[in-house]
Amino acid sequence: MSHDEEISNRSENRPFEDILRQYVERRTVLKGGLATAVASMSGFSGLAFADDDDDDDDDEGVGRRRRSRLMNFEPVKVADGNGAVPVISEDYEYQVLIPWGDPIVPSGPAYSYPPSAEDQKYQIGIGHDGMTYFPMSRRGDDDDDDEDGRRRGSNRHGMLAINHEFGRNSTILDRGVARNGADNQPLSLEDVRASQHAHGVSVVEIKKIRGKWQTVESQRARRIHVNTPVTFSGPVAGNPLLQTPAGNAPLGTVNNCSNGHTPWGTYLTCEENFNGYFGANDPSWAPTPEQDRYGFSAGGFGYGWQTFDDRFDLSNASYMNEENRFGWVVEIDPMNPDQTPVKRTAMGRFKHEGVALAVGRGKRVVAYMGDDQRFDYIYKFVSAGNWKRMRRQGKSPLDEGTLYVARFDADGTGEWLELSMNNPALAFFGSDANILTYARLAADTVGATPMDRPEWTTVAPDGSVYCTLTNNSLRTVADAANPLAPNADGHIVRWKDSKRFTGTTFEWDIFILAKDTHSTEESFSDPDGLYADPDGRLFIQTDGGQKDGLNNQLVIADTKTKEIRRLFTGVTGDEITGVTMTPDRRTLFINTQHPGNGDPALTNFPAPTDGATRPRDCTFVIRRKNGGIIGS
Ligand code: FEO
Ligand code: CA
Ligand code: CA
Ligand code: CA
């Protein structure tokens, strides 16, 4: 039930036969034992935690892997994780927090179904996805020891910023009346506003009180939704591409999928399938080539907002360019409710899945970003200078810098291709603003590698970057970085950039093919959410059909041994997504998104099972029963 199932890249940018041939030759060499592993061939030095020997380290298969010393919990069995309620390792426990529709502060409007548009403005949105915990009392700004921006501070009290990716009309608007048959079209502006207010971001203040996490009254809590004032910065700000004939002020963020956070303590939310909320009331409307490349269509994903809200009508000339205002990375200050969310245009416009930041050479910030569509690309942004100096000068490190797109070569190397007017191949775009607004078209032009739906990225402590490629049922020609055609179950690629994140070359390998886990208890498919912890664990969350009726899940991999253990399974029809921790890594937050796909016949979670109560997206707060590090 994904919004990501379309294909928008019809460019001729396709990998070549010889790349595939080289890849096959390389695999043959590896299997012949001439190289120890794909990892060593790609120059990985191994992670900086306690290592043992190299007796039977097996990067090619699953069956002979060493037992990890990082993970000692009892895994959830495949046979157990398939019902209407979540299942967690017997060594762990969870509680539910902030279900869709709860007030963002205890004194706010209580949950009732279906939500009114007015109440929903002050209630937790739907479609829980990426999120970050920002501990109270310490912030990263100008703290030399804290380039994560939130490493220190309270483990019991913080701000939680959380994305609300989407909720369908059939889930949000079901008021017991006929809604144009199966289409669930809105019947009024009130319907549209209820839907719009359920999308966006929540920022809530949470605290552990007598052993239980809860929201508290807060001056900082806020909702950011589709009608919240926003602003633009960076090279496209002020450009006619972001202005409409109607002159309406920029409002809102939508389809907020994954996330990131900055060293200076702010939250980054990513606009993914923004195209689907636009439609055309005039049947004669046809997309421009640019609109087509971004997937705009007359019907969109069926939300029908354009029927009552002209802003989302692609055929309304007064709102020309409104669609260019979506598809960006948006910066939110979780501590300042008066801050206007800022769309950082230097990071490009595409279907941003998420963003993972690292601090590289010269203290430049480097951001890794996937564009989740079949045959779309992986990007990175490198700030122009030292992030602290830029901020002291009153500049945002996310406003000035260089955007690149990745090309993966068959020999295990790759190149970051610059997307700016400095690249002669892009001269015909005429301006950096055009290149950034139509980054997908620029990436097509320079020959980026079309990937199998890039989802989350994460930066591991050894400097390798991991990216989930969730699946691609339409791939017919394999290449080195996307070696399965079709790719039903996805894989995870990793790379290490030259010059400590800032260089334009990299070495890469495939960390794991999901299908290689399918004959084992460690089985997973469709990797999506991803987090590399400081010890060498990789948290992998899934979104798609798992083997043997298993629900979507959180598994943890040891990046050294590649052993996998299953920590948690969700409920029927959901996906598991969103991952953040307290600074001491003894409290984990994850989400169930679209439990039961909204159908009370499948699950009623988090309510007790009664066959009738509407299931609700919610957060799980997870701890190890013995108080240990999460994942241990
Ligand atoms: Fe919103 Fe690509 O997942
Ligand atoms: Ca999703
Ligand atoms: Ca996702
Ligand atoms: Ca997904």
XYZ file of C-alpha atoms and ligand atoms in Angstrom:
638
model
C 0.000 0.000 0.000
C 2.790 2.329 -0.864
C 2.733 5.668 -2.622
C 6.119 4.873 -4.070
C 5.066 2.349 -6.655
C 5.183 4.568 -9.697
C 7.998 5.134 -12.110
C 8.805 8.666 -13.198
C 12.242 8.223 -14.704
C 11.719 7.661 -18.399
C 15.079 9.150 -19.277
C 17.485 7.201 -21.417
C 19.855 7.097 -18.501
C 20.241 3.368 -18.173
C 23.216 1.258 -17.202
C 25.145 -0.523 -19.900
C 25.581 -4.194 -20.665
C 29.300 -4.048 -20.023
C 28.730 -2.841 -16.483
C 26.714 -5.950 -15.816
C 29.362 -8.136 -17.395
C 32.083 -6.578 -15.248
C 29.979 -7.147 -12.189
C 29.475 -10.813 -12.962
C 33.218 -11.213 -13.445
C 33.873 -9.532 -10.141
C 31.467 -11.809 -8.291
C 33.153 -14.824 -9.868
C 36.558 -13.688 -8.654
C 35.222 -13.207 -5.158
C 33.563 -16.581 -4.996
C 36.806 -18.160 -6.146
C 38.423 -17.010 -2.942
C 40.983 -14.638 -4.449
C 39.612 -11.785 -2.414
C 38.493 -12.184 1.140
C 35.235 -10.348 0.735
C 33.407 -7.688 -1.154
C 34.066 -5.452 1.815
C 37.820 -5.711 1.707
C 37.882 -5.305 -2.049
C 36.044 -2.059 -1.631
C 38.576 -0.831 0.847
C 36.575 -1.051 4.024
C 38.797 -1.174 7.041
C 36.284 -2.637 9.439
C 34.559 -0.910 12.272
C 36.291 0.510 15.258
C 34.856 -1.769 17.890
C 36.427 -4.828 19.491
C 37.206 -7.236 16.705
C 37.987 -10.915 16.858
C 39.619 -13.076 14.248
C 38.678 -13.618 10.632
C 38.072 -17.363 10.749
C 34.859 -17.835 8.841
C 33.675 -14.327 8.089
C 31.335 -14.855 5.192
C 30.084 -11.878 3.282
C 28.608 -13.898 0.467
C 26.104 -16.078 2.288
C 24.051 -16.097 5.426
C 24.495 -19.593 6.774
C 28.074 -19.458 8.004
C 28.182 -16.122 9.728
C 29.826 -15.671 13.058
C 27.773 -15.122 16.136
C 27.684 -11.455 16.991
C 28.983 -10.262 20.313
C 26.936 -7.094 19.984
C 23.533 -8.761 20.255
C 22.525 -11.024 23.088
C 18.746 -10.703 23.084
C 16.303 -13.470 22.299
C 14.982 -12.852 18.786
C 11.290 -12.832 17.827
C 10.578 -15.965 15.806
C 9.124 -15.777 12.289
C 6.232 -17.967 13.402
C 5.255 -15.515 16.157
C 5.301 -12.168 14.365
C 2.178 -12.300 12.231
C -0.817 -11.157 14.267
C -2.936 -8.147 15.156
C -0.671 -7.016 18.000
C 3.074 -6.294 18.056
C 5.606 -8.814 19.331
C 8.869 -7.827 20.991
C 11.890 -9.861 22.103
C 11.288 -11.358 25.532
C 14.307 -9.384 26.743
C 12.628 -6.094 25.873
C 9.396 -4.232 26.627
C 7.452 -1.421 24.996
C 4.825 1.180 25.769
C 2.670 3.127 23.319
C 3.073 6.898 22.954
C 1.307 9.622 20.927
C -1.205 7.689 18.817
C -2.746 9.606 15.916
C -5.424 11.991 17.196
C -4.156 12.402 20.753
C -3.699 16.061 21.745
C -0.138 17.379 21.466
C -0.450 18.650 25.052
C -2.641 16.970 27.698
C -5.034 19.951 27.828
C -5.641 19.860 24.050
C -8.679 18.448 22.223
C -9.113 14.772 23.121
C -9.171 12.087 20.465
C -12.458 11.357 18.811
C -13.084 9.683 15.504
C -13.265 11.029 12.902
C -11.270 14.162 13.740
C -12.657 17.597 12.956
C -10.357 19.846 10.943
C -10.100 22.248 13.885
C -9.213 19.574 16.462
C -6.724 17.915 14.133
C -4.672 21.137 14.094
C -3.848 20.502 17.750
C -3.663 16.725 17.657
C -0.938 14.259 16.679
C -1.003 13.659 12.932
C -1.299 10.333 11.138
C 1.321 8.279 9.294
C 4.074 8.324 11.936
C 7.442 8.111 10.181
C 10.916 9.579 10.723
C 11.519 11.280 14.080
C 14.242 12.663 16.324
C 14.455 12.908 20.113
C 16.044 16.200 21.221
C 17.073 15.966 24.875
C 16.314 18.844 27.165
C 18.960 20.955 28.790
C 21.822 20.628 26.346
C 22.086 21.644 22.728
C 24.862 20.962 20.285
C 25.438 24.473 19.035
C 29.077 25.468 19.532
C 29.677 22.401 21.650
C 32.948 20.976 20.369
C 32.253 17.480 21.668
C 28.823 17.115 20.155
C 28.698 17.042 16.410
C 25.518 14.996 16.591
C 23.774 17.999 18.120
C 21.923 15.945 20.702
C 24.353 13.497 22.120
C 24.112 14.819 25.640
C 21.260 15.935 27.782
C 18.328 14.342 29.472
C 17.412 10.718 28.941
C 14.034 11.290 30.554
C 12.834 14.593 29.132
C 13.024 15.976 25.620
C 11.287 17.227 22.519
C 10.194 14.599 20.029
C 9.827 15.871 16.465
C 7.940 13.358 14.319
C 6.844 13.183 10.697
C 3.295 12.342 9.643
C 3.771 10.950 6.173
C 0.255 10.239 5.015
C -3.210 8.985 5.846
C -5.715 8.055 3.208
C -9.161 9.607 2.957
C -10.646 6.201 3.708
C -8.881 6.278 7.079
C -9.195 9.944 8.056
C -12.501 11.025 6.542
C -14.777 8.057 7.060
C -17.810 9.837 8.459
C -20.247 7.087 7.678
C -21.576 8.768 4.537
C -21.250 7.818 0.907
C -18.078 9.314 -0.475
C -18.460 8.975 -4.228
C -18.217 5.241 -4.073
C -14.849 3.701 -3.478
C -12.919 6.856 -4.263
C -13.355 8.444 -0.847
C -13.290 11.927 -2.310
C -13.650 14.874 0.075
C -17.158 16.330 0.215
C -16.221 19.743 1.601
C -13.364 22.074 2.412
C -13.729 20.816 5.996
C -12.830 17.328 4.753
C -9.794 18.662 2.896
C -8.613 20.614 5.928
C -8.985 17.590 8.203
C -6.812 15.612 5.802
C -4.284 18.439 5.468
C -4.026 18.942 9.229
C -3.387 15.230 9.747
C -0.293 15.524 7.526
C 2.955 17.274 8.406
C 5.002 17.232 11.595
C 4.339 17.175 15.339
C 6.747 18.576 17.888
C 5.841 17.388 21.379
C 7.470 17.639 24.787
C 7.757 14.232 26.387
C 8.887 13.135 29.806
C 9.322 9.884 31.674
C 7.201 10.167 34.800
C 6.976 7.274 37.244
C 8.385 4.929 34.625
C 6.008 5.944 31.836
C 6.717 8.290 28.938
C 4.010 10.875 28.299
C 3.417 14.248 26.699
C 3.427 17.212 29.063
C 2.051 20.747 28.889
C 4.523 22.698 26.809
C 5.196 26.152 25.393
C 7.318 24.472 22.720
C 4.880 21.859 21.408
C 3.425 22.616 17.987
C 1.898 21.168 14.865
C 3.256 21.994 11.445
C 0.857 20.928 8.685
C -0.101 21.691 5.103
C -1.334 25.200 5.939
C 1.433 26.350 8.292
C 3.473 29.360 7.060
C 6.901 28.322 5.771
C 9.750 30.164 4.110
C 12.430 29.407 1.537
C 16.154 29.966 1.701
C 19.118 29.099 -0.489
C 19.610 29.564 -4.231
C 15.959 29.158 -5.283
C 14.501 31.502 -2.642
C 12.970 34.535 -4.318
C 13.084 32.883 -7.727
C 10.013 33.135 -10.002
C 9.879 29.323 -9.938
C 8.544 29.604 -6.392
C 6.090 32.424 -7.066
C 2.497 32.087 -8.181
C 0.356 34.573 -10.141
C -2.028 34.593 -7.163
C 0.800 35.827 -4.961
C -0.152 33.485 -2.132
C 2.389 33.122 0.647
C 4.196 29.772 0.938
C 2.363 27.371 3.217
C 2.968 23.926 4.515
C 4.839 20.702 4.199
C 3.436 17.334 3.099
C 4.265 13.635 2.860
C 6.990 14.013 5.437
C 8.748 10.711 5.193
C 12.101 10.324 6.848
C 14.170 12.881 8.660
C 17.512 14.022 9.935
C 18.959 16.382 12.459
C 21.761 18.922 12.405
C 24.833 19.433 14.607
C 23.216 22.697 15.724
C 20.213 20.938 17.189
C 17.493 21.361 14.567
C 15.180 18.843 12.926
C 15.095 18.123 9.196
C 11.907 16.764 7.645
C 11.815 15.446 4.084
C 8.996 15.898 1.562
C 8.601 12.666 -0.399
C 5.456 11.911 -2.441
C 4.243 15.500 -2.630
C 3.065 15.028 -6.211
C 0.143 12.856 -5.146
C -1.677 15.670 -3.322
C -2.079 17.721 -6.477
C -4.666 17.092 -9.152
C -6.343 18.881 -12.043
C -9.963 19.991 -12.127
C -9.773 20.881 -15.826
C -9.869 17.680 -17.895
C -7.804 19.337 -20.630
C -4.818 19.733 -18.314
C -1.672 17.822 -19.271
C 1.629 17.807 -17.379
C 4.698 19.687 -18.539
C 7.798 17.500 -19.004
C 9.047 18.767 -15.639
C 5.753 17.902 -13.925
C 5.791 14.509 -15.584
C 9.289 13.761 -14.318
C 8.003 14.432 -10.794
C 4.940 12.254 -11.274
C 2.153 14.843 -11.299
C -1.109 13.583 -12.743
C -4.719 14.709 -13.053
C -5.921 12.366 -10.339
C -2.912 12.374 -8.039
C -3.159 9.729 -5.341
C -6.890 10.338 -4.962
C -6.852 12.837 -2.086
C -8.996 15.259 -4.082
C -7.699 18.345 -2.288
C -7.844 20.293 -5.564
C -11.642 20.029 -5.575
C -11.923 22.488 -2.683
C -8.456 24.019 -2.413
C -7.279 25.835 -5.561
C -3.674 25.706 -4.403
C -3.576 22.011 -5.312
C -5.281 22.368 -8.700
C -2.588 21.995 -11.344
C -4.968 23.391 -13.960
C -5.584 26.643 -12.081
C -3.352 29.258 -13.746
C -3.418 31.459 -10.641
C -1.520 28.801 -8.735
C 1.059 27.996 -11.369
C 4.345 26.943 -9.640
C 2.632 26.000 -6.366
C 3.907 22.462 -6.924
C 7.501 23.730 -7.044
C 7.117 24.692 -3.388
C 7.130 21.020 -2.372
C 9.822 18.374 -2.621
C 12.387 19.985 -0.321
C 14.203 19.360 2.926
C 12.623 21.513 5.644
C 14.413 22.708 8.785
C 12.457 23.005 12.034
C 13.718 24.267 15.385
C 12.185 21.875 17.935
C 12.895 24.243 20.815
C 11.405 27.411 19.315
C 7.693 27.225 18.467
C 7.829 30.675 16.861
C 10.407 29.653 14.267
C 9.076 29.512 10.716
C 10.019 26.191 9.062
C 12.626 26.818 6.347
C 12.806 24.943 3.062
C 16.502 24.539 2.216
C 16.603 24.749 -1.562
C 20.355 24.140 -1.908
C 19.622 20.473 -1.079
C 17.602 20.041 -4.250
C 14.015 19.186 -5.101
C 13.111 15.556 -5.499
C 11.110 12.942 -3.607
C 13.218 13.253 -0.501
C 13.024 10.085 1.547
C 15.356 11.217 4.308
C 18.626 12.914 5.108
C 21.621 11.768 7.156
C 24.216 14.339 8.154
C 27.900 13.895 8.867
C 30.588 16.438 9.707
C 33.411 16.062 7.211
C 36.799 17.512 6.453
C 37.056 21.180 7.334
C 33.979 20.772 9.545
C 31.772 20.962 6.496
C 28.370 19.319 6.901
C 27.610 16.563 4.423
C 24.045 15.346 3.868
C 23.168 12.014 2.228
C 19.723 11.758 0.643
C 17.702 9.168 -1.262
C 15.060 9.918 -3.896
C 12.542 7.111 -3.462
C 11.240 6.093 -6.824
C 12.077 3.233 -9.078
C 15.209 4.161 -11.069
C 15.856 7.346 -9.154
C 19.016 8.455 -7.464
C 21.147 8.980 -4.372
C 22.306 12.541 -3.701
C 24.627 14.332 -1.338
C 25.043 17.946 -0.318
C 28.299 19.402 0.998
C 28.262 22.766 2.762
C 30.527 25.484 1.394
C 32.466 25.867 4.616
C 32.963 25.050 8.278
C 29.478 24.835 9.732
C 30.359 26.699 12.911
C 32.027 29.542 11.046
C 29.092 29.804 8.651
C 26.664 30.010 11.530
C 28.777 32.643 13.279
C 28.567 34.635 10.051
C 24.791 34.364 10.162
C 24.601 31.859 7.319
C 22.984 28.456 7.256
C 25.408 25.681 6.286
C 22.453 24.174 4.406
C 22.055 27.249 2.182
C 25.474 27.419 0.552
C 27.173 24.352 -0.814
C 27.226 21.817 -3.600
C 24.670 19.183 -4.542
C 25.899 15.943 -6.111
C 24.306 12.770 -7.450
C 25.893 9.312 -7.322
C 27.203 7.164 -10.122
C 28.107 3.624 -9.040
C 30.717 1.950 -11.256
C 31.124 -1.782 -11.675
C 34.652 -1.882 -10.245
C 33.445 -0.949 -6.765
C 34.215 2.732 -7.114
C 31.871 5.598 -7.778
C 31.704 9.280 -8.427
C 29.654 12.162 -7.086
C 28.557 14.229 -10.079
C 28.109 17.931 -9.420
C 24.673 19.404 -10.055
C 25.378 23.068 -10.637
C 26.259 25.532 -13.362
C 29.904 24.611 -12.736
C 29.144 21.374 -14.572
C 29.318 22.145 -18.333
C 26.841 19.367 -19.083
C 24.171 21.386 -17.236
C 24.799 24.748 -18.890
C 21.509 24.571 -20.751
C 19.604 24.737 -17.466
C 20.635 28.395 -17.346
C 20.776 28.774 -13.563
C 21.444 26.917 -10.355
C 17.835 27.623 -9.385
C 16.605 25.639 -12.393
C 19.033 22.806 -11.676
C 17.983 22.563 -8.018
C 14.243 22.820 -8.688
C 14.458 20.146 -11.354
C 17.260 18.149 -9.752
C 15.915 14.884 -11.166
C 16.299 16.180 -14.721
C 19.793 17.462 -13.983
C 20.715 14.076 -12.517
C 19.367 12.328 -15.627
C 21.595 14.574 -17.736
C 24.852 13.850 -15.935
C 24.424 10.069 -15.988
C 23.647 9.186 -12.381
C 22.972 5.516 -11.611
C 19.259 4.649 -11.524
C 18.690 2.775 -8.261
C 16.105 0.371 -6.853
C 14.183 2.986 -4.824
C 16.637 4.698 -2.463
C 15.069 5.017 0.968
C 16.933 5.863 4.192
C 20.618 6.673 4.533
C 22.692 6.453 7.722
C 26.322 7.195 8.529
C 28.218 4.592 10.547
C 31.021 5.463 12.959
C 33.704 4.094 10.608
C 32.620 6.592 7.953
C 30.676 4.203 5.773
C 27.269 5.318 4.607
C 24.466 2.781 4.243
C 21.388 3.192 2.039
C 18.341 0.940 1.781
C 17.110 0.121 -1.729
C 13.713 -1.193 -0.898
C 12.794 -3.122 -4.081
C 12.198 -2.646 -7.791
C 9.835 -5.051 -9.463
C 10.301 -3.284 -12.814
C 14.040 -3.655 -13.182
C 14.846 -5.719 -16.257
C 18.574 -5.023 -16.552
C 20.789 -5.640 -13.547
C 23.839 -3.535 -12.819
C 26.558 -3.710 -10.227
C 24.817 -1.623 -7.580
C 21.379 -3.069 -8.372
C 22.301 -6.677 -9.131
C 18.823 -8.248 -9.187
C 16.363 -7.914 -12.066
C 13.633 -7.825 -10.967
C 14.517 -6.927 -7.402
C 11.528 -8.163 -5.411
C 12.926 -7.797 -1.889
C 15.545 -5.069 -1.929
C 19.090 -4.700 -0.685
C 21.380 -2.386 1.246
C 24.329 -0.668 -0.408
C 27.164 1.052 1.440
C 29.989 3.320 0.443
C 32.812 5.339 1.884
C 33.596 8.745 0.424
C 37.081 10.089 -0.128
C 38.276 13.107 1.866
C 36.245 12.268 4.946
C 32.784 12.576 3.371
C 33.614 15.660 1.289
C 35.330 14.068 -1.747
C 33.800 13.367 -5.129
C 34.866 9.721 -5.331
C 33.869 6.730 -3.229
C 34.277 2.999 -2.834
C 31.189 0.904 -2.363
C 29.866 -2.604 -1.877
C 26.566 -4.340 -1.315
C 26.077 -4.927 2.388
C 23.269 -7.438 2.010
C 20.675 -8.726 -0.436
C 17.412 -9.289 1.441
C 16.699 -12.456 -0.520
C 19.846 -14.036 0.916
C 18.146 -14.035 4.333
C 15.036 -15.828 3.160
C 16.013 -19.363 3.997
C 16.757 -18.431 7.613
C 15.038 -17.233 10.772
C 16.688 -13.883 10.022
C 14.442 -13.359 7.016
C 13.538 -9.831 6.020
C 12.403 -8.055 2.842
C 11.908 -4.468 1.680
C 14.380 -2.627 3.933
C 13.418 1.010 4.483
C 14.193 2.678 7.854
C 17.875 2.547 8.792
C 20.106 3.610 11.675
C 23.762 2.798 12.318
C 24.593 2.966 16.020
C 28.007 3.913 17.437
C 28.905 0.274 18.274
C 28.493 -1.210 14.790
C 24.874 -2.292 14.842
C 22.598 -1.500 11.927
C 18.901 -1.110 12.739
C 16.846 -2.144 9.696
C 13.094 -1.496 9.449
C 10.881 -2.987 6.777
C 7.984 -1.832 4.617
C 6.583 -4.494 2.328
C 5.544 -8.102 2.067
C 7.705 -10.254 4.338
C 8.184 -13.979 3.854
C 5.887 -16.528 5.479
C 3.219 -14.047 6.551
C 5.556 -12.186 8.867
C 4.497 -8.663 9.757
C 6.835 -5.769 9.096
C 9.647 -5.616 11.570
C 12.765 -4.162 13.122
C 15.836 -6.348 12.758
C 19.328 -5.496 13.907
C 22.448 -6.470 11.982
C 26.003 -6.613 13.210
C 27.795 -4.759 10.418
C 30.964 -6.776 10.996
C 29.619 -10.329 11.182
C 26.354 -9.646 9.354
C 24.414 -11.658 11.910
C 20.818 -10.450 12.059
C 18.341 -10.621 14.926
C 14.704 -9.698 15.006
C 13.847 -7.318 17.855
C 10.249 -6.421 17.028
C 7.366 -7.170 14.699
C 4.432 -4.850 14.067
C 0.799 -5.562 13.337
C -1.014 -6.793 10.254
C -0.953 -4.258 7.424
C 1.493 -1.809 8.990
C 5.053 -0.780 8.304
C 7.678 -0.214 10.974
C 9.497 3.084 10.558
C 11.193 5.887 12.461
C 14.140 5.307 14.765
C 15.658 7.576 17.400
C 17.132 7.115 20.855
C 17.874 8.954 24.052
C 21.520 10.021 24.429
C 22.320 7.034 26.681
C 20.853 4.666 24.031
C 18.752 2.933 26.653
C 15.440 4.154 25.261
C 14.424 3.570 21.647
C 11.501 5.143 19.791
C 10.014 3.479 16.676
C 6.623 3.701 14.940
C 3.886 1.637 13.427
C 2.552 3.346 10.295
C -0.845 2.562 8.723
C -1.629 -0.366 11.090
C -4.125 -2.649 9.370
C -4.099 -0.115 6.547
C -6.792 1.543 8.643
C -9.073 -1.502 8.616
C -10.535 -2.397 12.055
C -11.175 -5.931 10.810
C -7.397 -6.500 10.655
C -6.196 -4.855 13.849
C -7.470 -2.454 16.480
C -4.086 -1.608 17.858
C -3.312 0.227 20.116
C -6.831 -0.430 21.422
C -7.567 -3.931 22.742
C -8.710 -6.287 19.988
C -12.470 -5.873 19.510
C -12.859 -6.097 15.738
C -14.362 -2.611 15.578
C -12.075 0.126 16.907
C -10.145 2.048 14.266
C -6.386 1.233 14.490
C -4.104 4.217 14.995
C -0.533 4.965 13.990
C 1.584 5.329 17.111
C 5.064 5.406 18.593
C 6.594 2.597 20.650
C 8.978 3.463 23.456
C 11.257 0.464 23.877
C 13.703 -0.456 26.622
C 15.740 -3.511 27.483
C 14.297 -5.116 30.598
C 17.720 -5.123 32.226
C 18.233 -1.471 31.308
C 20.971 -2.246 28.794
C 21.986 -0.560 25.562
C 19.315 -0.939 22.888
C 20.266 -3.741 20.529
C 22.411 -5.574 23.085
Fe 8.038 7.296 2.568
Fe 9.924 5.898 0.569
O 9.027 5.854 2.083
Ca 5.351 4.805 4.450
Ca 10.091 4.962 3.974
Ca 8.928 2.261 1.815
